[in-house]
Short mmCIF file of C-alpha atoms and ligand atoms in Angstrom, two decimals:
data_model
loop_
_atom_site.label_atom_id
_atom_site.label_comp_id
_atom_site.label_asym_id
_atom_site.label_seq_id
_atom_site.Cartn_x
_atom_site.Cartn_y
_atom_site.Cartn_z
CA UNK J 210 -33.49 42.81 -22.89
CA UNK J 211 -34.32 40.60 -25.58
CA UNK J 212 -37.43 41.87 -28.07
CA UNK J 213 -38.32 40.50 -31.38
CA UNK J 214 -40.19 42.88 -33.51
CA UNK J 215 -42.89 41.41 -36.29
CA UNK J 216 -41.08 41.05 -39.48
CA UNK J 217 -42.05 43.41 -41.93
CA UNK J 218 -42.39 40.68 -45.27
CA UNK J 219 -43.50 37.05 -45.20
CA UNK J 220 -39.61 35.92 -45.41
CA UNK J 221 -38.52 38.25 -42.35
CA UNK J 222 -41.62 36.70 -40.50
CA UNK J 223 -40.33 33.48 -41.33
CA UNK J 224 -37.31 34.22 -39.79
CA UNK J 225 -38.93 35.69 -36.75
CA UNK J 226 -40.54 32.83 -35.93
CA UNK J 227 -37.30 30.51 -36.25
CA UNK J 228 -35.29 32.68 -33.82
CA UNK J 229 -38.01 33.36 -31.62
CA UNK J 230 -38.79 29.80 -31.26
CA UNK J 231 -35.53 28.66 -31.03
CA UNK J 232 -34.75 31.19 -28.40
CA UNK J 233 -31.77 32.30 -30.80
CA UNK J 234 -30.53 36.02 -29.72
CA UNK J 235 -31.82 35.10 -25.76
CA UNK J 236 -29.48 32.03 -25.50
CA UNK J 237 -26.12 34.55 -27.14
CA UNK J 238 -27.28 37.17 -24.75
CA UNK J 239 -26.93 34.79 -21.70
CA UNK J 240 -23.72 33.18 -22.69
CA UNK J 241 -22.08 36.35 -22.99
CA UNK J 242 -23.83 37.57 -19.62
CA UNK J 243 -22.58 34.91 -17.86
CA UNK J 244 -18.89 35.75 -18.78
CA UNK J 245 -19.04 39.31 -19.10
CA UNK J 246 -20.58 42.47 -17.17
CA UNK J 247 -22.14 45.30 -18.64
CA UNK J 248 -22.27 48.93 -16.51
CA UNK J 249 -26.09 48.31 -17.40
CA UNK J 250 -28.53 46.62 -19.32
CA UNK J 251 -28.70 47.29 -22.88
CA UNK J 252 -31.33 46.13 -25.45
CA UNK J 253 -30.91 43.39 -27.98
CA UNK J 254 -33.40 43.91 -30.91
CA UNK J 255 -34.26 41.89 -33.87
CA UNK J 256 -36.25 43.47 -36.94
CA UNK J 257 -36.74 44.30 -40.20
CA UNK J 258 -34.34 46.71 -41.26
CA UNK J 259 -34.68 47.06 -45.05
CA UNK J 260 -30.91 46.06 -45.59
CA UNK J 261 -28.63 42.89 -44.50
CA UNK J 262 -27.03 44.11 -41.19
CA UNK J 263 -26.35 43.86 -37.82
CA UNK J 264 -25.30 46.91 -35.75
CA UNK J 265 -24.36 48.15 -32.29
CA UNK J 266 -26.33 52.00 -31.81
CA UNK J 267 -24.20 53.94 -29.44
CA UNK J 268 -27.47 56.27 -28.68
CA UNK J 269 -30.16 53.35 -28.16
CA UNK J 270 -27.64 51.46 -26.70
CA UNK J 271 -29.26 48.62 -28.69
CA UNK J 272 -27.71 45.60 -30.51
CA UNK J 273 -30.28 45.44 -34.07
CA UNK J 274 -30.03 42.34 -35.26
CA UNK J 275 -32.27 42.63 -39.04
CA UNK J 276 -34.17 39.58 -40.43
CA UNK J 277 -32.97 40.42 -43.51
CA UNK J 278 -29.47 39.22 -42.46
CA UNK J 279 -30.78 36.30 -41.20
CA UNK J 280 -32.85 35.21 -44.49
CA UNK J 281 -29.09 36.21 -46.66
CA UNK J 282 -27.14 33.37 -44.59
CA UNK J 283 -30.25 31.24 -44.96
CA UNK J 284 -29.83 31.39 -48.45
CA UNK J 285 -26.45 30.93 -48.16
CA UNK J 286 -26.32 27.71 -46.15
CA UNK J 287 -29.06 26.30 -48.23
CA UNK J 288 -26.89 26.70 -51.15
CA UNK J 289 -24.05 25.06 -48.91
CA UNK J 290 -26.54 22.47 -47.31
CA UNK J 291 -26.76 19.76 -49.89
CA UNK J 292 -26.28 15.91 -48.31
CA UNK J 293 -28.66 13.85 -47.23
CA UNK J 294 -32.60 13.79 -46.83
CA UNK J 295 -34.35 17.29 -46.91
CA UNK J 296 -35.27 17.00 -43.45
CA UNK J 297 -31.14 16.40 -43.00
CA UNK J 298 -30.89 19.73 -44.82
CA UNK J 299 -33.28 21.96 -43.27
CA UNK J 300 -31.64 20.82 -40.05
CA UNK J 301 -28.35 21.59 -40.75
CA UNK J 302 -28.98 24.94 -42.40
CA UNK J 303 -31.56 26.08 -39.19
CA UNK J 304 -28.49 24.88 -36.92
CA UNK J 305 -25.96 27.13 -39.22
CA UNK J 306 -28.39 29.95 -39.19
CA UNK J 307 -28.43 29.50 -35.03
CA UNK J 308 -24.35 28.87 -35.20
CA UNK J 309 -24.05 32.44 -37.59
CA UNK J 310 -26.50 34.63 -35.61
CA UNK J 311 -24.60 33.96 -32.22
CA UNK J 312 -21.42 34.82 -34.23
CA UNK J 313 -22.98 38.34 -34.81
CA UNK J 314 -24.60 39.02 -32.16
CA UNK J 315 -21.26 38.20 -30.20
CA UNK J 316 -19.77 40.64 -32.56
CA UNK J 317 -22.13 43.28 -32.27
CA UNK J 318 -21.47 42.49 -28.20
CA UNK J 319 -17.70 43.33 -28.82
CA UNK J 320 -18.76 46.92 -30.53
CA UNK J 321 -21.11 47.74 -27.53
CA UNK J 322 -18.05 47.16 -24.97
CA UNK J 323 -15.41 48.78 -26.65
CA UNK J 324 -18.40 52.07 -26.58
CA UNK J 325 -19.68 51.50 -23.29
CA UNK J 326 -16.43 50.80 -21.57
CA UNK J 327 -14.34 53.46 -23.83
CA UNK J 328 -11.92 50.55 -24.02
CA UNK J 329 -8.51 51.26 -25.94
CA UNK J 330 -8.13 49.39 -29.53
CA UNK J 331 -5.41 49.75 -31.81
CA UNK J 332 -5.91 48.67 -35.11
CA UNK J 333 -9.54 47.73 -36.70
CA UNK J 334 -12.39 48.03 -34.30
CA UNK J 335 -13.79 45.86 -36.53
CA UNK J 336 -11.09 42.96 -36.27
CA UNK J 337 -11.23 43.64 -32.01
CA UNK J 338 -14.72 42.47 -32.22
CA UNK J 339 -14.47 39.62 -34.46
CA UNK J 340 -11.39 38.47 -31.83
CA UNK J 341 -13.71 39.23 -29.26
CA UNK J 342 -16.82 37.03 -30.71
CA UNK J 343 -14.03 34.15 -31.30
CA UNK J 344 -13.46 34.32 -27.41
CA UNK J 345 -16.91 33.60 -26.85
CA UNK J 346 -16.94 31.11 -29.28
CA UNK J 347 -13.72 29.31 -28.53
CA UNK J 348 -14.78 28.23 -24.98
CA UNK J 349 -17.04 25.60 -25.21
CA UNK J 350 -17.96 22.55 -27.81
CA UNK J 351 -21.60 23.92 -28.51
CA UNK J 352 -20.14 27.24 -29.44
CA UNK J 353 -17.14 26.05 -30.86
CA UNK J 354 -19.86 24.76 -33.64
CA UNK J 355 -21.65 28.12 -33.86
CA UNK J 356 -18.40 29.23 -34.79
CA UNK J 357 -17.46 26.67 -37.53
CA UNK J 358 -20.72 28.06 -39.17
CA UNK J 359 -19.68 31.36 -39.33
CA UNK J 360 -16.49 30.05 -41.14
CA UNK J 361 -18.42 28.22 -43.62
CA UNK J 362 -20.19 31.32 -44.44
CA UNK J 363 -17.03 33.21 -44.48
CA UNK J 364 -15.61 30.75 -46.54
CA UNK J 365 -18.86 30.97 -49.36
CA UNK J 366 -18.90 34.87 -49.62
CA UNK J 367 -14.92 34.84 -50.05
CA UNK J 368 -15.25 32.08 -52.58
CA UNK J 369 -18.26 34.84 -54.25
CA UNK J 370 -15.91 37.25 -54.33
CA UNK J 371 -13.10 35.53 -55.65
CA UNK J 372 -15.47 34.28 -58.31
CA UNK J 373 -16.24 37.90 -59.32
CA UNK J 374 -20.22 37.35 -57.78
CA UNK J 375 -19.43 40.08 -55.23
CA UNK J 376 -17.26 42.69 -55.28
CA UNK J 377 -14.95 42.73 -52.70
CA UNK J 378 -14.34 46.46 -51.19
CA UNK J 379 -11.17 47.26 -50.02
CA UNK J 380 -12.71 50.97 -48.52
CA UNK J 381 -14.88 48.79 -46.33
CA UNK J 382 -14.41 48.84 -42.57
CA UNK J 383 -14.15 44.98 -42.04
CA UNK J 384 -11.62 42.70 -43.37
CA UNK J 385 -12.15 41.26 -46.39
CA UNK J 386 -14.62 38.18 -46.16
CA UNK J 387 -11.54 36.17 -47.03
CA UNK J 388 -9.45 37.63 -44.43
CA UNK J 389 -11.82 37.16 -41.82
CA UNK J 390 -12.44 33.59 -43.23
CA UNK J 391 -8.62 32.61 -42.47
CA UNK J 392 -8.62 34.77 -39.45
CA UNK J 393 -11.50 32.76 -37.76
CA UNK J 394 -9.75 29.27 -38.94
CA UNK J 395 -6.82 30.18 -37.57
CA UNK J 396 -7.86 31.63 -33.75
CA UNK J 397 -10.28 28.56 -33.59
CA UNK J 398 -7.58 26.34 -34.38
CA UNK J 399 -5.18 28.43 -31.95
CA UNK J 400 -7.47 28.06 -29.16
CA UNK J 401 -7.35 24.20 -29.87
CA UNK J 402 -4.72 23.34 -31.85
CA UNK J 403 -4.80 19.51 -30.67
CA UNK J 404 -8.64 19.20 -31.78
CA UNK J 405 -8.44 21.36 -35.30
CA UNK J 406 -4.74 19.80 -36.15
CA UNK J 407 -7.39 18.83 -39.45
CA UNK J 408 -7.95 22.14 -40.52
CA UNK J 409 -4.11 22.42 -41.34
CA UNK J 410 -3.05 21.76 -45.09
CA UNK J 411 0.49 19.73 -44.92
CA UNK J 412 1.65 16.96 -47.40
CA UNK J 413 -0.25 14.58 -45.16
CA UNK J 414 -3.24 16.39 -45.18
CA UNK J 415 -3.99 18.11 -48.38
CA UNK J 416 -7.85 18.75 -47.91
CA UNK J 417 -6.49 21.60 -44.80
CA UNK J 418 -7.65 24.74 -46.01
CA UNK J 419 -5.09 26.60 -43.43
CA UNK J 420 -1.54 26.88 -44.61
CA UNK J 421 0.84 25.49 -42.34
CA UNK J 422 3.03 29.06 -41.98
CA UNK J 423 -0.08 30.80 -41.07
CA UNK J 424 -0.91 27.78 -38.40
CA UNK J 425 2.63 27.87 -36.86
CA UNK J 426 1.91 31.23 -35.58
CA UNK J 427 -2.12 30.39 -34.63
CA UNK J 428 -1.81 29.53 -30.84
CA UNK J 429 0.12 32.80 -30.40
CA UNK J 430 -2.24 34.66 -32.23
CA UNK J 431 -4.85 33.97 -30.21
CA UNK J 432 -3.03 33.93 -26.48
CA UNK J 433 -2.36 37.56 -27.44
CA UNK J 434 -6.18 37.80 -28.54
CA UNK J 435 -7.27 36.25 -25.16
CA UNK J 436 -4.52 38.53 -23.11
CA UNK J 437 -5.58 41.83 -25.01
CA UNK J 438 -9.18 41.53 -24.29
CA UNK J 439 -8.70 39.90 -20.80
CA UNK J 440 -6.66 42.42 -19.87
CA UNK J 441 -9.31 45.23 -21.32
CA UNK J 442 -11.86 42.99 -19.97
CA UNK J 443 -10.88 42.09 -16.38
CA UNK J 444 -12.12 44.11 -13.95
CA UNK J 445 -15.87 43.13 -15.81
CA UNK J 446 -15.56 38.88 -16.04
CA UNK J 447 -17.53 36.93 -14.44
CA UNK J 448 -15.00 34.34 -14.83
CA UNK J 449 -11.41 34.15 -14.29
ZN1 ZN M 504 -18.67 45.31 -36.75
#
C-alpha cells in the first residue's frame, strides 16, 4: 500500500506534491509487483523524516521513503541539470528525481525480501540490494533510464567526495558512492553490453568513464547477479 504523508516544511511539501502527482513510489511498487511476490502486502510510505534516507523497517514492515531525500537529489540534479531552456531543465531534473526514487525504492524492495524471505546473502546486504534494484532496472528501456539517473547521482556525490566536499566513510555499511557508481555502470552495461559499448573508455573512445578491464568482466558480473537472485528468487517470480 502506497501512502504519502503531508510533508512536514514547504520544500518536503513540494516534493510531496511532485511524487504524488506523478504517481512516483505507486508506478516502482507495481513494476516490482508484477515481477516479484511478496508472502503479503507490505506498506510503502513517503514522509518527512528529519534526515536524508530511505529505509526498509523489519517491524512495520514498511518501505519509508523521506522527502528530505528526495529534495537532496533535487538539488543535486539541478546542479547537474544545466543545458537548454529552464523549462528543458526542470524537466530533466523532475525526470532524474522520478529515475533516482525508483532506484531506491527498488533498493529498499531488495532489503524487505532478503527480511521477509530470510534469504541467504554472502557478502554486503547492502551490495545484494543494489544488484537486486539493477535487476529491476536492467529489464526494460524506461527503467533502464531510471537507472542511468541513479548513476549520474552516483557519479556527483563520488566526484564530492573525491573533491574533499563529503567525506567519504569507509565504516559505512554501503559501498563507497564511487564504488557503487562503477558498480551500477558496469551491471547496466553487462546486462547490455551491445547498447552501452559507449560507456567503455578504449583508445577509440576516450570520453568512456568504464575502464575496459573492469568491462571485460561486466556481462559475467551480472549473469551471476541475475543467477544469484533468480535462484533466491524463484519460487516467488512472476516471470520466468
Ligand atoms: Zn540499503
Amino acid at each position: 500500500m502506497v501512502t504519502y504523508e503531508p510533508g512536514e516544511t514547504e520544500e518536503d511539501e513540494a516534493e510531496r506534491q511532485f511524487l504524488e502527482a506523478n504517481e512516483v513510489l505507486e508506478s516502482a511498487a507495481t513494476h516490482a509487483n508484477s515481477l516479484i511476490g511478496l508472502p503479503r502486502d507490505i506498506s510503502l510510505t513517503a514522509l518527512s523524516c528529519g534526515e536524508e534516507n530511505a529505509f526498509w523497517d523489519p517491524e512495520s514492515e514498511t518501505i519509508a521513503f523521506c522527502y528530505e531525500l528526495a529534495c537532496a537529489y533535487r538539488s543535486l540534479f539541478t546542479d547537474l541539470n544545466t543545458e537548454g531552456s529552464e523549462a528543458e531543465r526542470v524537466r530533466a531534473t523532475d525526470d532524474d528525481v522520478i529515475g533516482i526514487s525508483n532506484s531506491v525504492v527498488f533498493h529498499e524492495f531488495g532489503h524487505a525480501l532478503i527480511s521477509l524471505y530470510d534469504l541467504p546473502i554472502t557478502g554486503r546486504e547492502e551490495d545484494a540490494a543494489d544488484q537486486l534494484a539493477t535487476l529491476l532496472l536492467a529489464g526494460d528501456s524506461l527503467h533502464q533510464e531510471y537507472a542511468v539517473s541513479a548513476i549520474e547521482a552516483w557519479g556527483a556525490l563520488a566526484l564530492s567526495a573525491e573533491q574533499g566536499d563529503v567525506a567519504a566513510d569507509p565504516a559505512d555499511e554501503h559501498s563507497l558512492d564511487s564504488q557503487r557508481y562503477f558498480n551500477a555502470i558496469c551491471w547496466l552495461y553487462g546486462s547490455d553490453p551491445a547498447a552501452y559499448q559507449g560507456v567503455v573508455a578504449t583508445d577509440g573512445n576516450p570520453d568512456g568513464v568504464l575502464p575496459e578491464d573492469r568491462a571485460a568482466r561486466c556481462p559475467a558480473e551480472f549473469d551471476q547477479i541475475d543467477q544469484a537472485w533468480g535462484t533466491l528468487l524463484e519460487p516467488y517470480l512472476k516471470t520466468a
